[in-house]
């Protein structure tokens, strides 16, 4: 349980792999004994599926529950499929309702049925409530272990009540104040309870400034709200302003991490949940989709090359240089695309400031187009000693860099209009545009001039 | 202060831009009045520099301090440069020491000097201590507003002490227990103080399991630790185990967001701090570096094409199809590269499981190579009705996809060995490799066979 152990995660993994390679599964299990469940989850994700399953069945069911909630969805599903129904129920029955709700979609039907039977009426209703909201909404993120008080009591009464509870739910930084109908009135930070005199009425201590989160708020808005306001926890209400739960920062951190993972992974058409050690056949299939999309776009681009076959035949230097034009456009366009896509995701760019941005990006395109066309045409002249060729490539570079800037700025907003994720589709569409414009500008100009 | 207002951030921005376009700066300033400092910071980042500076000077100095800490470094430096020394001192003197420490590197020297004069001895020493650690270490992240108690007192004594303090520092979820020499002994969650009886000695309530963070721990390790352990705050000690501060989750969330921003932005050679509305000349210069790097690599690739000039001359279909081979390799390689780079960043991949991973990736390369070479050679045959050409492209695809998988898996670890950020340099090096191998395999085989 020490942070000394975190720094040696790599050592843990190394030892574990050595034991597993020697098929010493018991020794490997012992190595996991004192680790935190999140660390065991990471170790399991870092070993091949075969060893993973073996090791998993050696871990006692009490620990399995905590590990399950920390695993990525794909690995979780894989390990659940190796377990008996009874063990699944035993492992999961002690989890918090919000963690359980995350796992429920991956449970085999029979296990879910038995699990629901083990829950008492109150918990079953809680689970149903959490499950009734989409996984990626505030309702899906929330936990239902809240402490509520009335507004007509003193600090002493509240503290007496808390002492009766014996302990508070983990990460409780505030208690919520509700009326008789359980409508949300405000919150009191628990530090306020400690710094005020026992006789103090709580009414003036209530923070009424924060409007509670409505359960259907999308999770990325919840994350933005937590980030902007530096929140630790926040109350969640239903449409009637009735308090139904709270969201804590640890779950929000997971959302932020997943979003980040998603934007990086989707650039290569990968899903953020992909198991690094997924079976070869499964990975091949998944990646093939993206290779297929790329194949279509590259055939579109080369079709445009084929239109200029005669010109290419006449001057083979064009064939040699055409990747230069396409690639410079691709890079310039991707810079604008990423900047704008991130700007939209973080809220800095909206339709209201798009015009200013577009002007700026096109101006950069013109400027960089001029600068780099000079460099490239000089290099071309030195290489091929052909003045017309140098002029043609210079012009093509300028045209492509301006179009690249324009497309890079415009494309993300266009894709969002059509409800397509720009982080996923933006790159591949953009490079198709810059390839086609690069080839057509370069070879087309050459056909006219040479 | 309501989350209703967050959902309409776009409306705020729209109104603001309308006012600014009509040069109604006073009206614009009024529109900012009731917003949270983090929201004003985002609005300032979303408008062009000229308007930004105008608006900034209308905001009162009390609010400016809070906004400064929420701005990105580039915009912050820009706005600070518009302020008088006295205003800077007035705006920043009430900030927390950790927030102040973040701003210090961007302050003009005269302002820093005057600011230090306004601080009392204690605060000046605190600031010096925070500044003595690198910005991206635990010491640079920490705040010094901690509450400490001794281990030989009762709950009642602690609560009496807290009531004397009147309020606790923001986000205080635990008080720290130290000995006479201020050495760290453990922590007590404040909820524990509320749920235990007043007569209870605190000694048995102390959590001694958590090893405090040492001040020189790099910030990404701090972030991983917070994430894995679901921490809200954590104590920071110096090398002698003396308690010197605490890190809170809100600052860690910023680290996580910055890391994510960094991995996305560096794929296009952009810095995560780039102001979306930076002046054209400045942006052009910055992006030119990456365009220059790309130009060098693309000239390397086309040099390899030029080696096969004679073959291209003979069969112009090769010139048309060569982008297909290069691009399929680029995509397949990038998939592996991103998967491995992210795996390393999240700790799932280390040198100890690299061999297993490499085997898996190369197997995927072989499998996808075979599948897509069949598709592509069929398409080539339909288009050009040239059996040899179809065979040559099929072989080149297989070769390139296998090399791509190998390079994508190996490259990130190689770059890390040489202390180069794989998120920054990986993509451009990888596509150079897949371009060169694609062109050489395709045109080289064609030269041999055709």
PDB file of N, CA and C in Angstrom, chain A residues 318-376:
ATOM      1  N   UNK A 318       7.894  14.351 -62.290  1.00  0.00           N
ATOM      2  CA  UNK A 318       6.606  14.642 -61.639  1.00  0.00           C
ATOM      3  C   UNK A 318       6.209  13.501 -60.709  1.00  0.00           C
ATOM      4  N   UNK A 319       6.404  12.274 -61.169  1.00  0.00           N
ATOM      5  CA  UNK A 319       6.065  11.106 -60.344  1.00  0.00           C
ATOM      6  C   UNK A 319       6.925  11.066 -59.097  1.00  0.00           C
ATOM      7  N   UNK A 320       8.180  11.465 -59.265  1.00  0.00           N
ATOM      8  CA  UNK A 320       9.090  11.437 -58.110  1.00  0.00           C
ATOM      9  C   UNK A 320       8.690  12.495 -57.078  1.00  0.00           C
ATOM     10  N   UNK A 321       8.282  13.673 -57.554  1.00  0.00           N
ATOM     11  CA  UNK A 321       8.040  14.794 -56.633  1.00  0.00           C
ATOM     12  C   UNK A 321       6.616  14.875 -56.083  1.00  0.00           C
ATOM     13  N   UNK A 322       5.679  14.157 -56.711  1.00  0.00           N
ATOM     14  CA  UNK A 322       4.291  14.369 -56.266  1.00  0.00           C
ATOM     15  C   UNK A 322       4.044  14.043 -54.793  1.00  0.00           C
ATOM     16  N   UNK A 323       4.752  13.051 -54.185  1.00  0.00           N
ATOM     17  CA  UNK A 323       4.517  12.857 -52.749  1.00  0.00           C
ATOM     18  C   UNK A 323       4.888  14.085 -51.906  1.00  0.00           C
ATOM     19  N   UNK A 324       5.820  14.918 -52.387  1.00  0.00           N
ATOM     20  CA  UNK A 324       6.216  16.106 -51.626  1.00  0.00           C
ATOM     21  C   UNK A 324       5.027  17.057 -51.481  1.00  0.00           C
ATOM     22  N   UNK A 325       4.344  17.313 -52.608  1.00  0.00           N
ATOM     23  CA  UNK A 325       3.208  18.237 -52.583  1.00  0.00           C
ATOM     24  C   UNK A 325       2.092  17.700 -51.680  1.00  0.00           C
ATOM     25  N   UNK A 326       1.767  16.409 -51.866  1.00  0.00           N
ATOM     26  CA  UNK A 326       0.683  15.817 -51.083  1.00  0.00           C
ATOM     27  C   UNK A 326       1.021  15.846 -49.588  1.00  0.00           C
ATOM     28  N   UNK A 327       2.254  15.483 -49.258  1.00  0.00           N
ATOM     29  CA  UNK A 327       2.606  15.331 -47.851  1.00  0.00           C
ATOM     30  C   UNK A 327       2.674  16.674 -47.120  1.00  0.00           C
ATOM     31  N   UNK A 328       3.199  17.720 -47.779  1.00  0.00           N
ATOM     32  CA  UNK A 328       3.241  19.036 -47.117  1.00  0.00           C
ATOM     33  C   UNK A 328       1.816  19.534 -46.831  1.00  0.00           C
ATOM     34  N   UNK A 329       0.919  19.316 -47.775  1.00  0.00           N
ATOM     35  CA  UNK A 329      -0.480  19.699 -47.550  1.00  0.00           C
ATOM     36  C   UNK A 329      -1.086  18.907 -46.405  1.00  0.00           C
ATOM     37  N   UNK A 330      -0.776  17.621 -46.361  1.00  0.00           N
ATOM     38  CA  UNK A 330      -1.303  16.759 -45.304  1.00  0.00           C
ATOM     39  C   UNK A 330      -0.871  17.238 -43.926  1.00  0.00           C
ATOM     40  N   UNK A 331       0.410  17.575 -43.794  1.00  0.00           N
ATOM     41  CA  UNK A 331       0.928  18.018 -42.492  1.00  0.00           C
ATOM     42  C   UNK A 331       0.301  19.353 -42.085  1.00  0.00           C
ATOM     43  N   UNK A 332       0.306  20.321 -43.005  1.00  0.00           N
ATOM     44  CA  UNK A 332      -0.247  21.642 -42.679  1.00  0.00           C
ATOM     45  C   UNK A 332      -1.719  21.529 -42.300  1.00  0.00           C
ATOM     46  N   UNK A 333      -2.469  20.734 -43.077  1.00  0.00           N
ATOM     47  CA  UNK A 333      -3.893  20.568 -42.795  1.00  0.00           C
ATOM     48  C   UNK A 333      -4.136  19.887 -41.454  1.00  0.00           C
ATOM     49  N   UNK A 334      -3.307  18.874 -41.148  1.00  0.00           N
ATOM     50  CA  UNK A 334      -3.473  18.151 -39.883  1.00  0.00           C
ATOM     51  C   UNK A 334      -3.203  19.078 -38.700  1.00  0.00           C
ATOM     52  N   UNK A 335      -2.242  19.983 -38.840  1.00  0.00           N
ATOM     53  CA  UNK A 335      -1.977  20.930 -37.750  1.00  0.00           C
ATOM     54  C   UNK A 335      -3.225  21.751 -37.445  1.00  0.00           C
ATOM     55  N   UNK A 336      -3.823  22.312 -38.502  1.00  0.00           N
ATOM     56  CA  UNK A 336      -5.044  23.099 -38.295  1.00  0.00           C
ATOM     57  C   UNK A 336      -6.164  22.219 -37.745  1.00  0.00           C
ATOM     58  N   UNK A 337      -6.305  21.024 -38.325  1.00  0.00           N
ATOM     59  CA  UNK A 337      -7.381  20.117 -37.899  1.00  0.00           C
ATOM     60  C   UNK A 337      -7.294  19.787 -36.417  1.00  0.00           C
ATOM     61  N   UNK A 338      -6.108  19.434 -35.954  1.00  0.00           N
ATOM     62  CA  UNK A 338      -5.946  19.048 -34.546  1.00  0.00           C
ATOM     63  C   UNK A 338      -6.195  20.238 -33.636  1.00  0.00           C
ATOM     64  N   UNK A 339      -5.659  21.391 -34.024  1.00  0.00           N
ATOM     65  CA  UNK A 339      -5.866  22.598 -33.224  1.00  0.00           C
ATOM     66  C   UNK A 339      -7.351  22.913 -33.086  1.00  0.00           C
ATOM     67  N   UNK A 340      -8.069  22.829 -34.201  1.00  0.00           N
ATOM     68  CA  UNK A 340      -9.491  23.176 -34.181  1.00  0.00           C
ATOM     69  C   UNK A 340     -10.306  22.095 -33.452  1.00  0.00           C
ATOM     70  N   UNK A 341      -9.991  20.830 -33.703  1.00  0.00           N
ATOM     71  CA  UNK A 341     -10.722  19.746 -33.037  1.00  0.00           C
ATOM     72  C   UNK A 341     -10.555  19.839 -31.521  1.00  0.00           C
ATOM     73  N   UNK A 342      -9.328  20.084 -31.067  1.00  0.00           N
ATOM     74  CA  UNK A 342      -9.093  20.238 -29.626  1.00  0.00           C
ATOM     75  C   UNK A 342      -9.770  21.496 -29.096  1.00  0.00           C
ATOM     76  N   UNK A 343      -9.718  22.556 -29.884  1.00  0.00           N
ATOM     77  CA  UNK A 343     -10.367  23.802 -29.479  1.00  0.00           C
ATOM     78  C   UNK A 343     -11.862  23.625 -29.289  1.00  0.00           C
ATOM     79  N   UNK A 344     -12.473  22.837 -30.172  1.00  0.00           N
ATOM     80  CA  UNK A 344     -13.910  22.565 -30.041  1.00  0.00           C
ATOM     81  C   UNK A 344     -14.163  21.719 -28.793  1.00  0.00           C
ATOM     82  N   UNK A 345     -13.330  20.699 -28.594  1.00  0.00           N
ATOM     83  CA  UNK A 345     -13.519  19.806 -27.448  1.00  0.00           C
ATOM     84  C   UNK A 345     -13.382  20.566 -26.133  1.00  0.00           C
ATOM     85  N   UNK A 346     -12.484  21.535 -26.075  1.00  0.00           N
ATOM     86  CA  UNK A 346     -12.291  22.265 -24.833  1.00  0.00           C
ATOM     87  C   UNK A 346     -13.171  23.507 -24.767  1.00  0.00           C
ATOM     88  N   UNK A 347     -13.986  23.735 -25.785  1.00  0.00           N
ATOM     89  CA  UNK A 347     -14.942  24.837 -25.746  1.00  0.00           C
ATOM     90  C   UNK A 347     -14.387  26.180 -26.191  1.00  0.00           C
ATOM     91  N   UNK A 348     -13.108  26.224 -26.624  1.00  0.00           N
ATOM     92  CA  UNK A 348     -12.540  27.504 -27.028  1.00  0.00           C
ATOM     93  C   UNK A 348     -13.011  27.935 -28.410  1.00  0.00           C
ATOM     94  N   UNK A 349     -13.416  26.976 -29.224  1.00  0.00           N
ATOM     95  CA  UNK A 349     -13.860  27.308 -30.581  1.00  0.00           C
ATOM     96  C   UNK A 349     -15.326  26.897 -30.751  1.00  0.00           C
ATOM     97  N   UNK A 350     -16.141  27.848 -31.202  1.00  0.00           N
ATOM     98  CA  UNK A 350     -17.543  27.567 -31.509  1.00  0.00           C
ATOM     99  C   UNK A 350     -17.849  28.263 -32.833  1.00  0.00           C
ATOM    100  N   UNK A 351     -19.073  28.123 -33.293  1.00  0.00           N
ATOM    101  CA  UNK A 351     -19.403  28.772 -34.569  1.00  0.00           C
ATOM    102  C   UNK A 351     -19.242  30.288 -34.484  1.00  0.00           C
ATOM    103  N   UNK A 352     -19.344  30.857 -33.243  1.00  0.00           N
ATOM    104  CA  UNK A 352     -19.295  32.315 -33.161  1.00  0.00           C
ATOM    105  C   UNK A 352     -17.910  32.904 -33.406  1.00  0.00           C
ATOM    106  N   UNK A 353     -16.851  32.155 -33.140  1.00  0.00           N
ATOM    107  CA  UNK A 353     -15.537  32.721 -33.452  1.00  0.00           C
ATOM    108  C   UNK A 353     -14.850  32.019 -34.622  1.00  0.00           C
ATOM    109  N   UNK A 354     -15.643  31.226 -35.362  1.00  0.00           N
ATOM    110  CA  UNK A 354     -15.072  30.452 -36.466  1.00  0.00           C
ATOM    111  C   UNK A 354     -14.516  31.356 -37.558  1.00  0.00           C
ATOM    112  N   UNK A 355     -15.215  32.466 -37.834  1.00  0.00           N
ATOM    113  CA  UNK A 355     -14.801  33.322 -38.948  1.00  0.00           C
ATOM    114  C   UNK A 355     -13.402  33.895 -38.703  1.00  0.00           C
ATOM    115  N   UNK A 356     -13.192  34.415 -37.478  1.00  0.00           N
ATOM    116  CA  UNK A 356     -11.882  34.964 -37.114  1.00  0.00           C
ATOM    117  C   UNK A 356     -10.807  33.887 -37.268  1.00  0.00           C
ATOM    118  N   UNK A 357     -11.144  32.696 -36.777  1.00  0.00           N
ATOM    119  CA  UNK A 357     -10.198  31.599 -36.813  1.00  0.00           C
ATOM    120  C   UNK A 357      -9.854  31.220 -38.249  1.00  0.00           C
ATOM    121  N   UNK A 358     -10.882  31.112 -39.076  1.00  0.00           N
ATOM    122  CA  UNK A 358     -10.712  30.728 -40.472  1.00  0.00           C
ATOM    123  C   UNK A 358      -9.776  31.711 -41.177  1.00  0.00           C
ATOM    124  N   UNK A 359     -10.017  33.023 -40.969  1.00  0.00           N
ATOM    125  CA  UNK A 359      -9.146  34.040 -41.568  1.00  0.00           C
ATOM    126  C   UNK A 359      -7.702  33.840 -41.138  1.00  0.00           C
ATOM    127  N   UNK A 360      -7.537  33.583 -39.828  1.00  0.00           N
ATOM    128  CA  UNK A 360      -6.189  33.408 -39.306  1.00  0.00           C
ATOM    129  C   UNK A 360      -5.510  32.187 -39.915  1.00  0.00           C
ATOM    130  N   UNK A 361      -6.241  31.077 -39.985  1.00  0.00           N
ATOM    131  CA  UNK A 361      -5.639  29.842 -40.498  1.00  0.00           C
ATOM    132  C   UNK A 361      -5.280  29.971 -41.975  1.00  0.00           C
ATOM    133  N   UNK A 362      -6.184  30.603 -42.760  1.00  0.00           N
ATOM    134  CA  UNK A 362      -5.891  30.767 -44.186  1.00  0.00           C
ATOM    135  C   UNK A 362      -4.686  31.696 -44.368  1.00  0.00           C
ATOM    136  N   UNK A 363      -4.599  32.734 -43.521  1.00  0.00           N
ATOM    137  CA  UNK A 363      -3.437  33.627 -43.594  1.00  0.00           C
ATOM    138  C   UNK A 363      -2.142  32.861 -43.319  1.00  0.00           C
ATOM    139  N   UNK A 364      -2.196  31.947 -42.318  1.00  0.00           N
ATOM    140  CA  UNK A 364      -1.020  31.115 -42.033  1.00  0.00           C
ATOM    141  C   UNK A 364      -0.704  30.236 -43.241  1.00  0.00           C
ATOM    142  N   UNK A 365      -1.764  29.695 -43.862  1.00  0.00           N
ATOM    143  CA  UNK A 365      -1.591  28.858 -45.052  1.00  0.00           C
ATOM    144  C   UNK A 365      -0.895  29.625 -46.168  1.00  0.00           C
ATOM    145  N   UNK A 366      -1.318  30.865 -46.406  1.00  0.00           N
ATOM    146  CA  UNK A 366      -0.709  31.691 -47.457  1.00  0.00           C
ATOM    147  C   UNK A 366       0.766  31.928 -47.136  1.00  0.00           C
ATOM    148  N   UNK A 367       1.016  32.349 -45.892  1.00  0.00           N
ATOM    149  CA  UNK A 367       2.381  32.682 -45.485  1.00  0.00           C
ATOM    150  C   UNK A 367       3.305  31.460 -45.568  1.00  0.00           C
ATOM    151  N   UNK A 368       2.868  30.352 -44.933  1.00  0.00           N
ATOM    152  CA  UNK A 368       3.702  29.149 -44.977  1.00  0.00           C
ATOM    153  C   UNK A 368       3.789  28.597 -46.390  1.00  0.00           C
ATOM    154  N   UNK A 369       2.718  28.761 -47.164  1.00  0.00           N
ATOM    155  CA  UNK A 369       2.743  28.328 -48.569  1.00  0.00           C
ATOM    156  C   UNK A 369       3.852  29.044 -49.318  1.00  0.00           C
ATOM    157  N   UNK A 370       3.948  30.352 -49.132  1.00  0.00           N
ATOM    158  CA  UNK A 370       4.975  31.133 -49.837  1.00  0.00           C
ATOM    159  C   UNK A 370       6.373  30.708 -49.386  1.00  0.00           C
ATOM    160  N   UNK A 371       6.552  30.650 -48.053  1.00  0.00           N
ATOM    161  CA  UNK A 371       7.869  30.293 -47.514  1.00  0.00           C
ATOM    162  C   UNK A 371       8.336  28.933 -48.036  1.00  0.00           C
ATOM    163  N   UNK A 372       7.462  27.927 -47.889  1.00  0.00           N
ATOM    164  CA  UNK A 372       7.897  26.577 -48.222  1.00  0.00           C
ATOM    165  C   UNK A 372       7.943  26.330 -49.719  1.00  0.00           C
ATOM    166  N   UNK A 373       7.129  27.062 -50.486  1.00  0.00           N
ATOM    167  CA  UNK A 373       7.210  26.899 -51.939  1.00  0.00           C
ATOM    168  C   UNK A 373       8.567  27.408 -52.433  1.00  0.00           C
ATOM    169  N   UNK A 374       9.091  28.457 -51.810  1.00  0.00           N
ATOM    170  CA  UNK A 374      10.419  28.953 -52.179  1.00  0.00           C
ATOM    171  C   UNK A 374      11.486  27.892 -51.897  1.00  0.00           C
ATOM    172  N   UNK A 375      11.414  27.328 -50.685  1.00  0.00           N
ATOM    173  CA  UNK A 375      12.402  26.298 -50.311  1.00  0.00           C
ATOM    174  C   UNK A 375      12.323  25.108 -51.259  1.00  0.00           C
ATOM    175  N   UNK A 376      11.093  24.643 -51.484  1.00  0.00           N
ATOM    176  CA  UNK A 376      10.926  23.426 -52.277  1.00  0.00           C
ATOM    177  C   UNK A 376      11.279  23.666 -53.741  1.00  0.00           C
TER     178      UNK A 376
END
